[in-house]
């Protein structure tokens, strides 16, 4: 006849040891991922098929355009799209990530997608669904961080 512990697939606790429910809960959260169920659904809705929409026209219009300086010329600063050196007399469009482009090079790009072609920094879009998606992703990052902190405080 099998013992209680065999049937329940766990080992007897040593004298004075007590089950640690918080530890168990943390493991469930981290390994099994209650936390990720909703994200799965969301990612299915916006699966790889969902392309980033164009950058907001207003935002693109408001990007600063700065004149090329002699310092830029001496550093051989290039437009990452056409690979030409910027020359005195030209203007560069400055992205929030501090990358510079010819307006004529970056504008067609930003009419198709919302991120910097160099570093993928995202500009705001006019697409409410996509903005919601981005907010959701930001929340997930925050939550993963909190779970990691929980994990570290318990196991660290
Ligand atoms: Zn260019
Ligand atoms: Zn960039």
CSV table of N, CA and C and ligand atoms in Angstrom, one decimal:
chain,number,residue,atom,x,y,z
A,1,UNK,N,0.8,-1.2,0.0
A,1,UNK,CA,0.0,0.0,0.0
A,1,UNK,C,0.9,1.3,0.0
A,2,UNK,N,0.5,2.2,-0.9
A,2,UNK,CA,1.4,3.4,-1.0
A,2,UNK,C,1.1,4.4,0.1
A,3,UNK,N,2.1,5.1,0.3
A,3,UNK,CA,1.9,6.1,1.4
A,3,UNK,C,1.3,7.4,0.8
A,4,UNK,N,0.9,8.3,1.7
A,4,UNK,CA,0.3,9.6,1.3
A,4,UNK,C,1.3,10.3,0.4
A,5,UNK,N,2.6,10.3,0.7
A,5,UNK,CA,3.6,11.1,0.0
A,5,UNK,C,3.8,10.5,-1.4
A,6,UNK,N,3.7,9.2,-1.6
A,6,UNK,CA,3.8,8.7,-3.0
A,6,UNK,C,2.7,9.1,-3.8
A,7,UNK,N,1.5,9.0,-3.3
A,7,UNK,CA,0.3,9.4,-4.1
A,7,UNK,C,0.3,10.9,-4.5
A,8,UNK,N,0.8,11.7,-3.6
A,8,UNK,CA,0.8,13.1,-3.9
A,8,UNK,C,2.1,13.6,-4.5
A,9,UNK,N,3.0,12.7,-4.8
A,9,UNK,CA,4.2,13.1,-5.5
A,9,UNK,C,4.9,14.2,-4.8
A,10,UNK,N,5.1,14.1,-3.6
A,10,UNK,CA,6.0,15.2,-2.9
A,10,UNK,C,6.7,14.5,-1.7
A,11,UNK,N,7.7,15.1,-1.3
A,11,UNK,CA,8.5,14.4,-0.3
A,11,UNK,C,8.1,15.0,1.1
A,12,UNK,N,8.2,14.1,2.1
A,12,UNK,CA,7.9,14.6,3.4
A,12,UNK,C,8.8,15.8,3.9
A,13,UNK,N,8.2,16.7,4.6
A,13,UNK,CA,9.0,17.8,5.1
A,13,UNK,C,9.9,17.3,6.3
A,14,UNK,N,11.0,17.8,6.3
A,14,UNK,CA,11.9,17.5,7.4
A,14,UNK,C,11.4,18.1,8.7
A,15,UNK,N,11.8,17.6,9.8
A,15,UNK,CA,11.3,18.2,11.1
A,15,UNK,C,11.5,19.7,11.2
A,16,UNK,N,10.5,20.4,11.5
A,16,UNK,CA,10.6,21.8,11.7
A,16,UNK,C,10.5,22.6,10.4
A,17,UNK,N,10.5,21.9,9.2
A,17,UNK,CA,10.3,22.6,8.0
A,17,UNK,C,8.8,22.8,7.7
A,18,UNK,N,8.5,24.0,7.1
A,18,UNK,CA,7.1,24.2,6.8
A,18,UNK,C,7.0,24.6,5.3
A,19,UNK,N,5.9,24.2,4.7
A,19,UNK,CA,5.7,24.5,3.3
A,19,UNK,C,5.8,26.0,3.1
A,20,UNK,N,6.5,26.4,2.1
A,20,UNK,CA,6.6,27.9,1.8
A,20,UNK,C,5.6,28.3,0.7
A,21,UNK,N,4.5,28.8,1.1
A,21,UNK,CA,3.5,29.1,0.1
A,21,UNK,C,3.9,30.2,-0.8
A,22,UNK,N,4.5,31.2,-0.3
A,22,UNK,CA,4.9,32.3,-1.1
A,22,UNK,C,5.9,31.9,-2.2
A,23,UNK,N,6.8,31.0,-1.8
A,23,UNK,CA,7.8,30.5,-2.8
A,23,UNK,C,7.0,29.8,-3.9
A,24,UNK,N,6.1,29.0,-3.5
A,24,UNK,CA,5.3,28.3,-4.5
A,24,UNK,C,4.5,29.2,-5.5
A,25,UNK,N,4.0,30.2,-4.9
A,25,UNK,CA,3.2,31.2,-5.7
A,25,UNK,C,4.1,31.9,-6.7
A,26,UNK,N,5.3,32.3,-6.2
A,26,UNK,CA,6.2,33.0,-7.1
A,26,UNK,C,6.6,32.1,-8.2
A,27,UNK,N,6.9,30.8,-7.9
A,27,UNK,CA,7.2,29.9,-9.0
A,27,UNK,C,6.1,29.8,-10.0
A,28,UNK,N,4.9,29.7,-9.5
A,28,UNK,CA,3.8,29.6,-10.5
A,28,UNK,C,3.7,30.8,-11.4
A,29,UNK,N,3.9,32.0,-10.8
A,29,UNK,CA,3.8,33.2,-11.6
A,29,UNK,C,4.9,33.3,-12.6
A,30,UNK,N,6.1,32.9,-12.2
A,30,UNK,CA,7.2,33.1,-13.0
A,30,UNK,C,7.3,32.0,-14.1
A,31,UNK,N,7.2,30.7,-13.7
A,31,UNK,CA,7.3,29.6,-14.6
A,31,UNK,C,6.1,29.4,-15.5
A,32,UNK,N,5.0,29.3,-14.8
A,32,UNK,CA,3.8,28.9,-15.5
A,32,UNK,C,3.2,30.0,-16.3
A,33,UNK,N,3.4,31.2,-15.8
A,33,UNK,CA,2.9,32.4,-16.5
A,33,UNK,C,1.4,32.6,-16.5
A,34,UNK,N,0.8,32.8,-15.3
A,34,UNK,CA,-0.5,33.3,-15.3
A,34,UNK,C,-0.4,34.7,-16.1
A,35,UNK,N,0.7,35.3,-15.8
A,35,UNK,CA,0.8,36.7,-16.3
A,35,UNK,C,0.8,36.8,-17.8
A,36,UNK,N,1.2,35.7,-18.4
A,36,UNK,CA,1.4,35.8,-19.9
A,36,UNK,C,0.2,35.4,-20.7
A,37,UNK,N,-0.9,34.9,-20.1
A,37,UNK,CA,-2.1,34.5,-20.8
A,37,UNK,C,-2.6,35.6,-21.7
A,38,UNK,N,-2.8,36.7,-21.0
A,38,UNK,CA,-3.4,37.8,-21.7
A,38,UNK,C,-2.5,38.3,-22.8
A,39,UNK,N,-1.3,38.3,-22.6
A,39,UNK,CA,-0.3,38.8,-23.6
A,39,UNK,C,-0.4,37.9,-24.8
A,40,UNK,N,-0.5,36.6,-24.6
A,40,UNK,CA,-0.6,35.7,-25.7
A,40,UNK,C,-1.8,36.1,-26.6
A,41,UNK,N,-2.9,36.3,-26.0
A,41,UNK,CA,-4.1,36.7,-26.8
A,41,UNK,C,-3.8,38.0,-27.6
A,42,UNK,N,-3.2,38.9,-26.9
A,42,UNK,CA,-3.0,40.2,-27.5
A,42,UNK,C,-2.0,40.0,-28.7
A,43,UNK,N,-1.0,39.1,-28.5
A,43,UNK,CA,-0.1,39.0,-29.6
A,43,UNK,C,-0.7,38.2,-30.8
A,44,UNK,N,-1.7,37.4,-30.5
A,44,UNK,CA,-2.4,36.7,-31.6
A,44,UNK,C,-3.2,37.8,-32.4
A,45,UNK,N,-3.8,38.7,-31.7
A,45,UNK,CA,-4.6,39.7,-32.3
A,45,UNK,C,-3.7,40.5,-33.2
A,46,UNK,N,-2.5,40.9,-32.7
A,46,UNK,CA,-1.6,41.7,-33.4
A,46,UNK,C,-0.4,40.9,-33.7
A,47,UNK,N,-0.6,39.8,-34.3
A,47,UNK,CA,0.6,38.9,-34.6
A,47,UNK,C,1.5,39.5,-35.6
A,48,UNK,N,2.6,38.9,-35.9
A,48,UNK,CA,3.6,39.4,-36.8
A,48,UNK,C,3.0,40.1,-38.1
A,49,UNK,N,1.7,39.7,-38.4
A,49,UNK,CA,1.1,40.2,-39.6
A,49,UNK,C,0.9,41.7,-39.5
A,50,UNK,N,0.7,42.1,-38.2
A,50,UNK,CA,0.4,43.6,-38.0
A,50,UNK,C,1.6,44.4,-38.2
A,51,UNK,N,1.6,45.1,-39.2
A,51,UNK,CA,2.8,46.0,-39.5
A,51,UNK,C,2.6,47.3,-38.7
A,52,UNK,N,3.7,47.9,-38.3
A,52,UNK,CA,3.7,49.2,-37.7
A,52,UNK,C,3.1,50.2,-38.7
A,53,UNK,N,2.2,51.0,-38.2
A,53,UNK,CA,1.6,52.0,-39.1
A,53,UNK,C,2.5,53.2,-39.3
A,54,UNK,N,2.2,54.1,-40.3
A,54,UNK,CA,3.1,55.2,-40.5
A,54,UNK,C,3.2,56.1,-39.3
A,55,UNK,N,4.3,56.9,-39.2
A,55,UNK,CA,4.4,57.9,-38.2
A,55,UNK,C,3.3,58.9,-38.4
A,56,UNK,N,2.9,59.5,-37.3
A,56,UNK,CA,1.9,60.6,-37.3
A,56,UNK,C,2.4,61.7,-38.2
A,57,UNK,N,1.6,62.2,-39.1
A,57,UNK,CA,2.0,63.3,-40.0
A,57,UNK,C,2.4,64.5,-39.3
A,58,UNK,N,1.6,64.8,-38.2
A,58,UNK,CA,1.9,66.0,-37.4
A,58,UNK,C,3.2,65.9,-36.8
A,59,UNK,N,3.5,64.7,-36.2
A,59,UNK,CA,4.8,64.5,-35.5
A,59,UNK,C,6.0,64.7,-36.5
A,60,UNK,N,5.8,64.1,-37.7
A,60,UNK,CA,6.9,64.2,-38.7
A,60,UNK,C,7.1,65.6,-39.1
A,61,UNK,N,6.0,66.4,-39.3
A,61,UNK,CA,6.1,67.8,-39.7
A,61,UNK,C,6.8,68.6,-38.6
A,62,UNK,N,6.6,68.2,-37.4
A,62,UNK,CA,7.2,68.9,-36.3
A,62,UNK,C,8.7,68.5,-35.9
A,63,UNK,N,9.2,67.5,-36.6
A,63,UNK,CA,10.6,67.1,-36.3
A,63,UNK,C,11.5,68.3,-36.7
A,64,UNK,N,12.5,68.6,-35.8
A,64,UNK,CA,13.4,69.7,-36.1
A,64,UNK,C,14.2,69.4,-37.4
A,65,UNK,N,14.3,70.5,-38.2
A,65,UNK,CA,15.2,70.4,-39.3
A,65,UNK,C,16.4,71.4,-39.1
A,66,UNK,N,17.5,70.9,-39.0
A,66,UNK,CA,18.7,71.7,-38.6
A,66,UNK,C,19.7,71.8,-39.8
A,67,UNK,N,20.3,73.0,-39.9
A,67,UNK,CA,21.2,73.2,-41.0
A,67,UNK,C,22.5,72.4,-40.7
A,68,UNK,N,23.1,71.9,-41.8
A,68,UNK,CA,24.3,71.2,-41.6
A,68,UNK,C,25.4,72.1,-41.2
A,69,UNK,N,26.2,71.8,-40.2
A,69,UNK,CA,27.2,72.7,-39.7
A,69,UNK,C,28.6,72.2,-40.2
A,70,UNK,N,29.5,73.1,-40.2
A,70,UNK,CA,30.9,72.7,-40.6
A,70,UNK,C,31.4,71.5,-39.8
A,71,UNK,N,31.0,71.4,-38.5
A,71,UNK,CA,31.4,70.3,-37.7
A,71,UNK,C,30.9,69.0,-38.3
A,72,UNK,N,29.6,69.0,-38.7
A,72,UNK,CA,29.0,67.8,-39.4
A,72,UNK,C,29.8,67.4,-40.6
A,73,UNK,N,30.2,68.4,-41.4
A,73,UNK,CA,30.9,68.2,-42.6
A,73,UNK,C,32.3,67.6,-42.3
A,74,UNK,N,33.0,68.1,-41.3
A,74,UNK,CA,34.3,67.6,-41.0
A,74,UNK,C,34.2,66.2,-40.4
A,75,UNK,N,33.1,65.9,-39.8
A,75,UNK,CA,33.0,64.5,-39.2
A,75,UNK,C,32.4,63.6,-40.3
A,76,UNK,N,32.2,64.1,-41.5
A,76,UNK,CA,31.7,63.2,-42.6
A,76,UNK,C,30.4,62.6,-42.2
A,77,UNK,N,29.5,63.3,-41.5
A,77,UNK,CA,28.2,62.8,-41.1
A,77,UNK,C,27.4,62.4,-42.4
A,78,UNK,N,26.9,61.2,-42.4
A,78,UNK,CA,26.2,60.7,-43.6
A,78,UNK,C,24.7,60.6,-43.3
A,79,UNK,N,23.9,60.7,-44.3
A,79,UNK,CA,22.5,60.3,-44.2
A,79,UNK,C,22.5,58.8,-44.3
A,80,UNK,N,22.0,58.1,-43.3
A,80,UNK,CA,22.0,56.6,-43.3
A,80,UNK,C,21.3,56.0,-44.4
A,81,UNK,N,20.3,56.7,-45.0
A,81,UNK,CA,19.5,56.1,-46.1
A,81,UNK,C,20.3,56.2,-47.4
A,82,UNK,N,20.7,57.3,-47.8
A,82,UNK,CA,21.3,57.4,-49.2
A,82,UNK,C,22.9,57.4,-49.1
A,83,UNK,N,23.4,57.4,-47.9
A,83,UNK,CA,24.8,57.2,-47.6
A,83,UNK,C,25.7,58.4,-48.2
A,84,UNK,N,25.0,59.5,-48.5
A,84,UNK,CA,25.8,60.7,-49.0
A,84,UNK,C,26.2,61.5,-47.8
A,85,UNK,N,27.3,62.1,-47.8
A,85,UNK,CA,27.7,63.0,-46.8
A,85,UNK,C,26.8,64.2,-46.8
A,86,UNK,N,26.5,64.7,-45.6
A,86,UNK,CA,25.8,66.0,-45.6
A,86,UNK,C,26.7,67.1,-46.0
A,87,UNK,N,26.2,68.1,-46.7
A,87,UNK,CA,27.0,69.2,-47.1
A,87,UNK,C,26.5,70.5,-46.6
A,88,UNK,N,27.4,71.5,-46.5
A,88,UNK,CA,26.9,72.8,-46.0
A,88,UNK,C,25.8,73.3,-47.0
A,89,UNK,N,24.8,74.0,-46.4
A,89,UNK,CA,23.7,74.5,-47.2
A,89,UNK,C,22.6,73.5,-47.1
A,90,UNK,N,22.8,72.3,-46.8
A,90,UNK,CA,21.7,71.3,-46.7
A,90,UNK,C,21.1,71.4,-45.3
A,91,UNK,N,19.9,70.9,-45.1
A,91,UNK,CA,19.3,70.7,-43.8
A,91,UNK,C,19.1,69.2,-43.5
A,92,UNK,N,19.3,68.9,-42.2
A,92,UNK,CA,19.1,67.5,-41.8
A,92,UNK,C,17.8,67.5,-40.9
A,93,UNK,N,17.1,66.4,-41.1
A,93,UNK,CA,15.9,66.2,-40.2
A,93,UNK,C,16.4,65.4,-39.0
A,94,UNK,N,16.1,65.9,-37.8
A,94,UNK,CA,16.6,65.3,-36.6
A,94,UNK,C,15.5,64.5,-36.0
A,95,UNK,N,15.7,63.2,-35.8
A,95,UNK,CA,14.8,62.3,-35.1
A,95,UNK,C,15.0,62.4,-33.6
A,96,UNK,N,14.0,62.1,-32.8
A,96,UNK,CA,14.1,62.2,-31.4
A,96,UNK,C,15.3,61.3,-30.8
A,97,UNK,N,15.7,60.3,-31.6
A,97,UNK,CA,16.8,59.5,-31.2
A,97,UNK,C,18.1,60.1,-31.6
A,98,UNK,N,18.1,61.3,-32.1
A,98,UNK,CA,19.3,62.0,-32.5
A,98,UNK,C,20.0,61.4,-33.8
A,99,UNK,N,19.2,60.7,-34.6
A,99,UNK,CA,19.7,60.3,-35.9
A,99,UNK,C,19.3,61.4,-36.9
A,100,UNK,N,20.1,61.6,-37.9
A,100,UNK,CA,19.9,62.7,-38.9
A,100,UNK,C,19.7,62.1,-40.3
A,101,UNK,N,18.8,62.7,-41.0
A,101,UNK,CA,18.5,62.2,-42.4
A,101,UNK,C,18.2,63.4,-43.3
A,102,UNK,N,18.3,63.2,-44.6
A,102,UNK,CA,17.7,64.2,-45.5
A,102,UNK,C,16.2,64.0,-45.4
A,103,UNK,N,15.4,65.1,-45.3
A,103,UNK,CA,14.0,65.0,-45.3
A,103,UNK,C,13.5,64.2,-46.4
A,104,UNK,N,14.1,64.4,-47.6
A,104,UNK,CA,13.6,63.7,-48.8
A,104,UNK,C,13.8,62.2,-48.7
A,105,UNK,N,14.8,61.8,-47.9
A,105,UNK,CA,15.1,60.3,-47.7
A,105,UNK,C,14.2,59.7,-46.6
A,106,UNK,N,14.0,60.4,-45.5
A,106,UNK,CA,13.3,59.8,-44.4
A,106,UNK,C,11.8,60.0,-44.5
A,107,UNK,N,11.3,61.0,-45.2
A,107,UNK,CA,9.9,61.2,-45.3
A,107,UNK,C,9.1,60.0,-46.0
A,108,UNK,N,9.6,59.5,-47.1
A,108,UNK,CA,8.9,58.3,-47.7
A,108,UNK,C,8.9,57.1,-46.7
A,109,UNK,N,10.0,57.0,-46.0
A,109,UNK,CA,10.1,55.9,-45.0
A,109,UNK,C,9.0,56.1,-43.9
A,110,UNK,N,8.9,57.3,-43.4
A,110,UNK,CA,8.0,57.5,-42.3
A,110,UNK,C,6.5,57.5,-42.8
A,111,UNK,N,6.3,57.6,-44.1
A,111,UNK,CA,5.0,57.4,-44.6
A,111,UNK,C,4.6,55.9,-44.6
A,112,UNK,N,5.5,55.1,-44.4
A,112,UNK,CA,5.2,53.6,-44.4
A,112,UNK,C,5.3,53.0,-43.0
A,113,UNK,N,6.2,53.5,-42.2
A,113,UNK,CA,6.4,52.9,-40.9
A,113,UNK,C,6.8,54.0,-39.9
A,114,UNK,N,6.8,53.7,-38.6
A,114,UNK,CA,6.9,54.7,-37.6
A,114,UNK,C,8.3,54.7,-36.9
A,115,UNK,N,9.2,53.9,-37.3
A,115,UNK,CA,10.4,53.8,-36.5
A,115,UNK,C,11.7,54.2,-37.3
A,116,UNK,N,12.6,54.7,-36.5
A,116,UNK,CA,13.9,55.1,-37.1
A,116,UNK,C,14.6,53.9,-37.8
A,117,UNK,N,15.0,54.1,-39.1
A,117,UNK,CA,15.6,52.9,-39.8
A,117,UNK,C,16.9,52.5,-39.2
A,118,UNK,N,17.5,53.4,-38.4
A,118,UNK,CA,18.8,53.0,-37.8
A,118,UNK,C,18.6,52.3,-36.5
A,119,UNK,N,17.8,52.8,-35.6
A,119,UNK,CA,17.7,52.2,-34.2
A,119,UNK,C,16.3,51.7,-33.8
A,120,UNK,N,15.4,51.9,-34.7
A,120,UNK,CA,14.0,51.5,-34.5
A,120,UNK,C,13.3,52.2,-33.4
A,121,UNK,N,13.8,53.4,-33.0
A,121,UNK,CA,13.1,54.2,-32.1
A,121,UNK,C,11.7,54.6,-32.8
A,122,UNK,N,10.6,54.4,-32.0
A,122,UNK,CA,9.3,54.6,-32.6
A,122,UNK,C,8.8,56.0,-32.4
A,123,UNK,N,8.2,56.5,-33.4
A,123,UNK,CA,7.5,57.8,-33.3
A,123,UNK,C,6.0,57.5,-33.1
A,124,UNK,N,5.3,58.5,-32.5
A,124,UNK,CA,3.9,58.3,-32.3
A,124,UNK,C,3.2,58.1,-33.7
A,125,UNK,N,2.1,57.4,-33.7
A,125,UNK,CA,1.3,57.2,-34.9
A,125,UNK,C,0.0,57.8,-34.8
A,126,UNK,N,-0.8,57.8,-35.8
A,126,UNK,CA,-2.2,58.3,-35.8
A,126,UNK,C,-3.2,57.1,-35.6
A,127,UNK,N,-2.6,55.9,-35.3
A,127,UNK,CA,-3.4,54.7,-35.3
A,127,UNK,C,-3.7,54.3,-33.9
A,128,UNK,N,-5.0,54.5,-33.4
A,128,UNK,CA,-5.3,54.2,-32.0
A,128,UNK,C,-5.1,52.8,-31.6
A,129,UNK,N,-5.3,51.8,-32.5
A,129,UNK,CA,-5.1,50.4,-32.2
A,129,UNK,C,-3.6,50.2,-31.9
A,130,UNK,N,-2.8,50.7,-32.7
A,130,UNK,CA,-1.4,50.5,-32.5
A,130,UNK,C,-0.9,51.2,-31.3
A,131,UNK,N,-1.4,52.4,-31.0
A,131,UNK,CA,-1.0,53.1,-29.8
A,131,UNK,C,-1.4,52.3,-28.5
A,132,UNK,N,-2.5,51.6,-28.6
A,132,UNK,CA,-3.0,50.8,-27.5
A,132,UNK,C,-2.0,49.6,-27.3
A,133,UNK,N,-1.7,49.0,-28.5
A,133,UNK,CA,-0.7,47.9,-28.5
A,133,UNK,C,0.6,48.3,-27.8
A,134,UNK,N,1.1,49.5,-28.2
A,134,UNK,CA,2.4,49.9,-27.6
A,134,UNK,C,2.2,50.1,-26.1
A,135,UNK,N,1.1,50.7,-25.7
A,135,UNK,CA,0.9,50.8,-24.2
A,135,UNK,C,0.9,49.5,-23.5
A,136,UNK,N,0.2,48.5,-24.2
A,136,UNK,CA,0.1,47.2,-23.6
A,136,UNK,C,1.5,46.6,-23.5
A,137,UNK,N,2.4,46.7,-24.5
A,137,UNK,CA,3.7,46.2,-24.5
A,137,UNK,C,4.5,46.8,-23.3
A,138,UNK,N,4.3,48.1,-23.2
A,138,UNK,CA,5.0,48.8,-22.1
A,138,UNK,C,4.6,48.3,-20.7
A,139,UNK,N,3.3,48.0,-20.6
A,139,UNK,CA,2.8,47.5,-19.3
A,139,UNK,C,3.5,46.1,-19.1
A,140,UNK,N,3.6,45.3,-20.1
A,140,UNK,CA,4.1,44.0,-20.0
A,140,UNK,C,5.6,44.0,-19.5
A,141,UNK,N,6.3,45.0,-20.1
A,141,UNK,CA,7.7,45.1,-19.7
A,141,UNK,C,7.8,45.5,-18.2
A,142,UNK,N,6.9,46.4,-17.8
A,142,UNK,CA,6.9,46.8,-16.4
A,142,UNK,C,6.6,45.6,-15.5
A,143,UNK,N,5.6,44.8,-16.0
A,143,UNK,CA,5.2,43.6,-15.1
A,143,UNK,C,6.3,42.6,-15.1
A,144,UNK,N,6.9,42.3,-16.2
A,144,UNK,CA,8.1,41.4,-16.2
A,144,UNK,C,9.1,41.9,-15.2
A,145,UNK,N,9.4,43.2,-15.2
A,145,UNK,CA,10.4,43.7,-14.3
A,145,UNK,C,10.0,43.5,-12.9
A,146,UNK,N,8.7,43.7,-12.6
A,146,UNK,CA,8.2,43.5,-11.2
A,146,UNK,C,8.3,42.0,-10.8
A,147,UNK,N,8.0,41.1,-11.7
A,147,UNK,CA,8.1,39.7,-11.4
A,147,UNK,C,9.6,39.3,-11.1
A,148,UNK,N,10.5,39.9,-11.9
A,148,UNK,CA,11.9,39.7,-11.8
A,148,UNK,C,12.4,40.2,-10.4
A,149,UNK,N,11.9,41.3,-10.0
A,149,UNK,CA,12.3,41.9,-8.7
A,149,UNK,C,11.7,41.0,-7.6
A,150,UNK,N,10.5,40.5,-7.8
A,150,UNK,CA,10.0,39.6,-6.8
A,150,UNK,C,10.8,38.3,-6.7
A,151,UNK,N,11.2,37.8,-7.9
A,151,UNK,CA,12.0,36.6,-7.9
A,151,UNK,C,13.4,36.9,-7.2
A,152,UNK,N,14.0,38.0,-7.5
A,152,UNK,CA,15.3,38.4,-6.9
A,152,UNK,C,15.2,38.5,-5.4
A,153,UNK,N,14.1,39.1,-5.0
A,153,UNK,CA,14.0,39.3,-3.5
A,153,UNK,C,13.7,38.0,-2.8
A,154,UNK,N,13.2,37.0,-3.5
A,154,UNK,CA,12.9,35.7,-2.9
A,154,UNK,C,14.1,34.8,-3.0
A,155,UNK,N,14.7,34.8,-4.2
A,155,UNK,CA,15.8,33.8,-4.4
A,155,UNK,C,17.2,34.4,-4.4
A,156,UNK,N,17.2,35.7,-4.4
A,156,UNK,CA,18.5,36.4,-4.6
A,156,UNK,C,19.3,36.4,-3.3
B,1,LIG,ZN1,19.7,61.0,-47.7
B,2,LIG,ZN1,17.5,56.4,-34.5
